Short mmCIF file of the C-alpha atoms (twelve columns), coordinates in Angstrom:
data_MODEL
# 
_entry.id   MODEL 
# 
loop_
_atom_site.group_PDB 
_atom_site.id 
_atom_site.type_symbol 
_atom_site.label_atom_id 
_atom_site.label_alt_id 
_atom_site.label_comp_id 
_atom_site.label_asym_id 
_atom_site.label_seq_id 
_atom_site.Cartn_x 
_atom_site.Cartn_y 
_atom_site.Cartn_z 
_atom_site.pdbx_PDB_model_num 
ATOM 1   C CA . SER A 1   -23.591 10.247  2.556   1 
ATOM 2   C CA . ALA A 2   -21.420 7.181   2.997   1 
ATOM 3   C CA . ALA A 3   -22.156 6.203   -0.594  1 
ATOM 4   C CA . GLY A 4   -19.401 7.081   -2.998  1 
ATOM 5   C CA . LYS A 5   -18.173 6.804   -6.513  1 
ATOM 6   C CA . GLU A 6   -14.815 5.101   -6.860  1 
ATOM 7   C CA . ILE A 7   -12.605 7.007   -9.286  1 
ATOM 8   C CA . SER A 8   -9.814  4.471   -9.627  1 
ATOM 9   C CA . THR A 9   -9.040  1.254   -7.895  1 
ATOM 10  C CA . ARG A 10  -5.715  -0.018  -6.737  1 
ATOM 11  C CA . ASN A 11  -5.058  0.040   -3.057  1 
ATOM 12  C CA . PHE A 12  -2.614  -1.695  -0.835  1 
ATOM 13  C CA . PRO A 13  -3.103  -2.714  1.779   1 
ATOM 14  C CA . PRO A 14  -6.778  -3.227  1.012   1 
ATOM 15  C CA . ALA A 15  -9.017  -1.752  3.684   1 
ATOM 16  C CA . ASP A 16  -10.469 -5.207  4.386   1 
ATOM 17  C CA . VAL A 17  -6.999  -6.644  5.064   1 
ATOM 18  C CA . ILE A 18  -5.730  -4.177  7.624   1 
ATOM 19  C CA . ASP A 19  -8.199  -1.906  9.374   1 
ATOM 20  C CA . ASP A 20  -7.342  1.728   9.985   1 
ATOM 21  C CA . ASP A 21  -6.703  1.284   13.709  1 
ATOM 22  C CA . ALA A 22  -4.253  -1.558  13.049  1 
ATOM 23  C CA . LEU A 23  -2.552  0.315   10.235  1 
ATOM 24  C CA . PHE A 24  -2.176  3.560   12.130  1 
ATOM 25  C CA . GLY A 25  -1.803  2.028   15.577  1 
ATOM 26  C CA . SER A 26  -4.201  4.305   17.425  1 
ATOM 27  C CA . THR A 27  -7.843  4.900   18.207  1 
ATOM 28  C CA . ALA A 28  -7.031  8.068   20.184  1 
ATOM 29  C CA . PRO A 29  -7.561  11.515  18.643  1 
ATOM 30  C CA . ARG A 30  -4.260  12.978  17.433  1 
ATOM 31  C CA . ALA A 31  -3.137  16.552  16.754  1 
ATOM 32  C CA . VAL A 32  -1.768  17.780  13.431  1 
ATOM 33  C CA . GLY A 33  1.970   17.076  13.379  1 
ATOM 34  C CA . GLU A 34  1.781   14.428  16.090  1 
ATOM 35  C CA . ARG A 35  3.758   11.188  15.525  1 
ATOM 36  C CA . TRP A 36  3.329   7.808   17.195  1 
ATOM 37  C CA . GLN A 37  4.436   4.211   16.764  1 
ATOM 38  C CA . ALA A 38  2.426   2.142   14.300  1 
ATOM 39  C CA . ASP A 39  0.907   -1.138  15.481  1 
ATOM 40  C CA . VAL A 40  3.414   -3.498  13.839  1 
ATOM 41  C CA . ALA A 41  1.832   -6.631  15.323  1 
ATOM 42  C CA . GLY A 42  -1.570  -5.590  13.940  1 
ATOM 43  C CA . ILE A 43  -0.120  -4.959  10.502  1 
ATOM 44  C CA . VAL A 44  1.699   -8.303  10.381  1 
ATOM 45  C CA . SER A 45  -1.448  -10.077 11.581  1 
ATOM 46  C CA . GLY A 46  -3.500  -8.374  8.847   1 
ATOM 47  C CA . LEU A 47  -1.076  -9.472  6.134   1 
ATOM 48  C CA . THR A 48  -0.882  -13.090 7.281   1 
ATOM 49  C CA . GLY A 49  -2.546  -15.357 4.740   1 
ATOM 50  C CA . ARG A 50  -3.079  -12.525 2.231   1 
ATOM 51  C CA . SER A 51  0.451   -11.628 1.243   1 
ATOM 52  C CA . PRO A 52  3.427   -13.791 0.299   1 
ATOM 53  C CA . LEU A 53  5.654   -11.539 2.435   1 
ATOM 54  C CA . ARG A 54  6.559   -12.977 5.829   1 
ATOM 55  C CA . ILE A 55  7.606   -10.336 8.332   1 
ATOM 56  C CA . ASP A 56  8.482   -10.913 11.963  1 
ATOM 57  C CA . PRO A 57  7.013   -8.020  14.026  1 
ATOM 58  C CA . ALA A 58  10.377  -7.792  15.829  1 
ATOM 59  C CA . HIS A 59  11.928  -6.738  12.482  1 
ATOM 60  C CA . LEU A 60  9.267   -4.164  11.551  1 
ATOM 61  C CA . ARG A 61  9.551   -0.516  12.506  1 
ATOM 62  C CA . GLY A 62  7.216   2.310   11.715  1 
ATOM 63  C CA . GLU A 63  5.408   5.413   12.732  1 
ATOM 64  C CA . ALA A 64  2.263   7.274   11.842  1 
ATOM 65  C CA . GLN A 65  1.706   11.015  11.636  1 
ATOM 66  C CA . VAL A 66  -1.195  13.400  11.163  1 
ATOM 67  C CA . LEU A 67  0.084   15.521  8.262   1 
ATOM 68  C CA . GLU A 68  -2.685  18.110  8.054   1 
ATOM 69  C CA . ARG A 69  -6.348  18.900  8.543   1 
ATOM 70  C CA . THR A 70  -7.929  19.818  5.231   1 
ATOM 71  C CA . GLU A 71  -11.071 19.558  3.124   1 
ATOM 72  C CA . ILE A 72  -11.659 17.407  0.047   1 
ATOM 73  C CA . ASP A 73  -14.866 17.621  -1.974  1 
ATOM 74  C CA . GLY A 74  -16.484 19.596  0.853   1 
ATOM 75  C CA . VAL A 75  -15.568 16.962  3.453   1 
ATOM 76  C CA . ASP A 76  -13.462 17.984  6.474   1 
ATOM 77  C CA . GLY A 77  -10.789 15.452  7.422   1 
ATOM 78  C CA . LEU A 78  -7.212  14.543  8.221   1 
ATOM 79  C CA . ASN A 79  -4.345  13.451  6.005   1 
ATOM 80  C CA . ILE A 80  -2.545  10.696  7.897   1 
ATOM 81  C CA . ALA A 81  0.542   8.753   6.809   1 
ATOM 82  C CA . VAL A 82  2.300   5.663   8.066   1 
ATOM 83  C CA . VAL A 83  5.876   4.813   7.052   1 
ATOM 84  C CA . MET A 84  7.331   1.396   7.815   1 
ATOM 85  C CA . GLU A 85  10.523  -0.544  7.197   1 
ATOM 86  C CA . ALA A 86  11.251  -4.220  7.716   1 
ATOM 87  C CA . ASP A 87  14.307  -6.378  7.419   1 
ATOM 88  C CA . ASP A 88  14.727  -10.155 7.584   1 
ATOM 89  C CA . VAL A 89  11.749  -10.445 5.199   1 
ATOM 90  C CA . HIS A 90  10.922  -13.837 3.705   1 
ATOM 91  C CA . VAL A 91  8.596   -14.848 0.869   1 
ATOM 92  C CA . ASP A 92  6.184   -17.774 0.743   1 
ATOM 93  C CA . GLY A 93  5.426   -19.655 -2.450  1 
ATOM 94  C CA . LEU A 94  8.861   -19.537 -4.051  1 
ATOM 95  C CA . ALA A 95  9.820   -22.238 -6.513  1 
ATOM 96  C CA . SER A 96  11.556  -25.309 -5.180  1 
ATOM 97  C CA . GLY A 97  15.232  -24.553 -4.625  1 
ATOM 98  C CA . ALA A 98  14.710  -20.801 -4.244  1 
ATOM 99  C CA . SER A 99  15.217  -18.945 -0.982  1 
ATOM 100 C CA . VAL A 100 15.577  -15.393 0.270   1 
ATOM 101 C CA . ARG A 101 18.976  -14.797 1.870   1 
ATOM 102 C CA . GLU A 102 18.269  -11.186 2.750   1 
ATOM 103 C CA . GLY A 103 15.064  -9.192  2.378   1 
ATOM 104 C CA . ARG A 104 14.140  -5.590  3.090   1 
ATOM 105 C CA . VAL A 105 10.800  -3.892  2.564   1 
ATOM 106 C CA . GLY A 106 9.716   -0.299  2.978   1 
ATOM 107 C CA . PHE A 107 6.255   1.080   2.523   1 
ATOM 108 C CA . ARG A 108 4.266   4.243   2.971   1 
ATOM 109 C CA . VAL A 109 0.505   4.589   3.102   1 
ATOM 110 C CA . ASP A 110 -1.194  7.996   3.036   1 
ATOM 111 C CA . GLY A 111 -4.912  8.496   3.489   1 
ATOM 112 C CA . PHE A 112 -7.522  11.210  3.795   1 
ATOM 113 C CA . PHE A 113 -9.835  10.297  6.658   1 
ATOM 114 C CA . PRO A 114 -13.074 12.281  7.046   1 
ATOM 115 C CA . LEU A 115 -13.820 13.545  10.546  1 
ATOM 116 C CA . ASP A 116 -17.273 12.012  10.008  1 
ATOM 117 C CA . GLU A 117 -16.329 8.392   10.746  1 
ATOM 118 C CA . SER A 118 -19.353 7.069   8.846   1 
ATOM 119 C CA . LEU A 119 -17.566 8.057   5.615   1 
ATOM 120 C CA . PRO A 120 -14.853 5.869   4.057   1 
ATOM 121 C CA . ARG A 121 -11.304 6.993   3.322   1 
ATOM 122 C CA . LEU A 122 -11.712 9.429   0.427   1 
ATOM 123 C CA . ARG A 123 -8.131  9.175   -0.797  1 
ATOM 124 C CA . GLU A 124 -5.346  6.729   -0.227  1 
ATOM 125 C CA . SER A 125 -2.022  6.056   -1.821  1 
ATOM 126 C CA . MET A 126 0.571   3.391   -1.244  1 
ATOM 127 C CA . GLU A 127 4.174   2.861   -2.169  1 
ATOM 128 C CA . LEU A 128 5.958   -0.411  -1.465  1 
ATOM 129 C CA . HIS A 129 9.596   -1.067  -2.239  1 
ATOM 130 C CA . ALA A 130 11.223  -4.475  -1.721  1 
ATOM 131 C CA . ASP A 131 14.834  -5.578  -2.154  1 
ATOM 132 C CA . LEU A 132 15.491  -9.294  -1.985  1 
ATOM 133 C CA . ALA A 133 18.803  -11.155 -2.278  1 
ATOM 134 C CA . MET A 134 17.963  -14.685 -3.354  1 
ATOM 135 C CA . SER A 135 19.600  -18.016 -4.015  1 
ATOM 136 C CA . ILE A 136 18.096  -20.165 -6.761  1 
ATOM 137 C CA . ALA A 137 19.167  -23.726 -7.417  1 
ATOM 138 C CA . THR A 138 19.819  -24.434 -11.110 1 
ATOM 139 C CA . PRO A 139 21.200  -27.506 -12.898 1 
ATOM 140 C CA . GLN A 140 24.508  -25.627 -13.220 1 
ATOM 141 C CA . GLY A 141 24.671  -24.703 -9.517  1 
ATOM 142 C CA . THR A 142 23.260  -21.998 -7.295  1 
ATOM 143 C CA . ALA A 143 22.500  -18.629 -8.864  1 
ATOM 144 C CA . GLU A 144 22.642  -15.553 -6.662  1 
ATOM 145 C CA . VAL A 145 20.175  -12.905 -7.785  1 
ATOM 146 C CA . ALA A 146 18.944  -9.526  -6.598  1 
ATOM 147 C CA . LEU A 147 15.298  -8.653  -7.048  1 
ATOM 148 C CA . THR A 148 13.959  -5.132  -6.647  1 
ATOM 149 C CA . MET A 149 10.237  -4.509  -6.762  1 
ATOM 150 C CA . THR A 150 8.219   -1.305  -6.475  1 
ATOM 151 C CA . MET A 151 4.436   -1.151  -6.265  1 
ATOM 152 C CA . LEU A 152 2.419   2.053   -6.383  1 
ATOM 153 C CA . GLY A 153 -1.298  2.436   -5.843  1 
ATOM 154 C CA . HIS A 154 -3.917  5.128   -5.529  1 
ATOM 155 C CA . ARG A 155 -7.624  5.159   -4.798  1 
ATOM 156 C CA . ALA A 156 -10.054 8.072   -4.713  1 
ATOM 157 C CA . VAL A 157 -13.724 8.116   -3.703  1 
ATOM 158 C CA . GLN A 158 -16.114 11.022  -4.304  1 
ATOM 159 C CA . PRO A 159 -19.103 11.362  -1.976  1 
ATOM 160 C CA . LEU A 160 -22.385 11.613  -3.917  1 
# 
């Protein structure tokens, strides 16, 4: 059944922000071990308006891979991962006088996708790491700061 019980919630990117085809860059069936280029334009489009990160698709690189075919909670499916890196990242909504001089972001999303496409992702995890070199105007002059941020998330759904 497509109904499920959510065990924990924290997912990024949320499934309603970037659909699976955009995230993984393919609607074609893929073999275990196969790698392909992720749809960077689709990912950037999905983040627009929902994330303060501004990424030019020309500065985003990434690939997806089918890691294995396995079973979780009696459901047959595929573990698929996408790994991406971006440079020249900017951030919206900074305080007046603050700017990003240099920004790099890396993220990895893993998911368990049932072969029965009527079922949702049963597992997903995300890791995002950002390094930003910033300039911030202060009354004493410009402060140069480095900001490092890591976000982790995991979500699990059990079919009923």
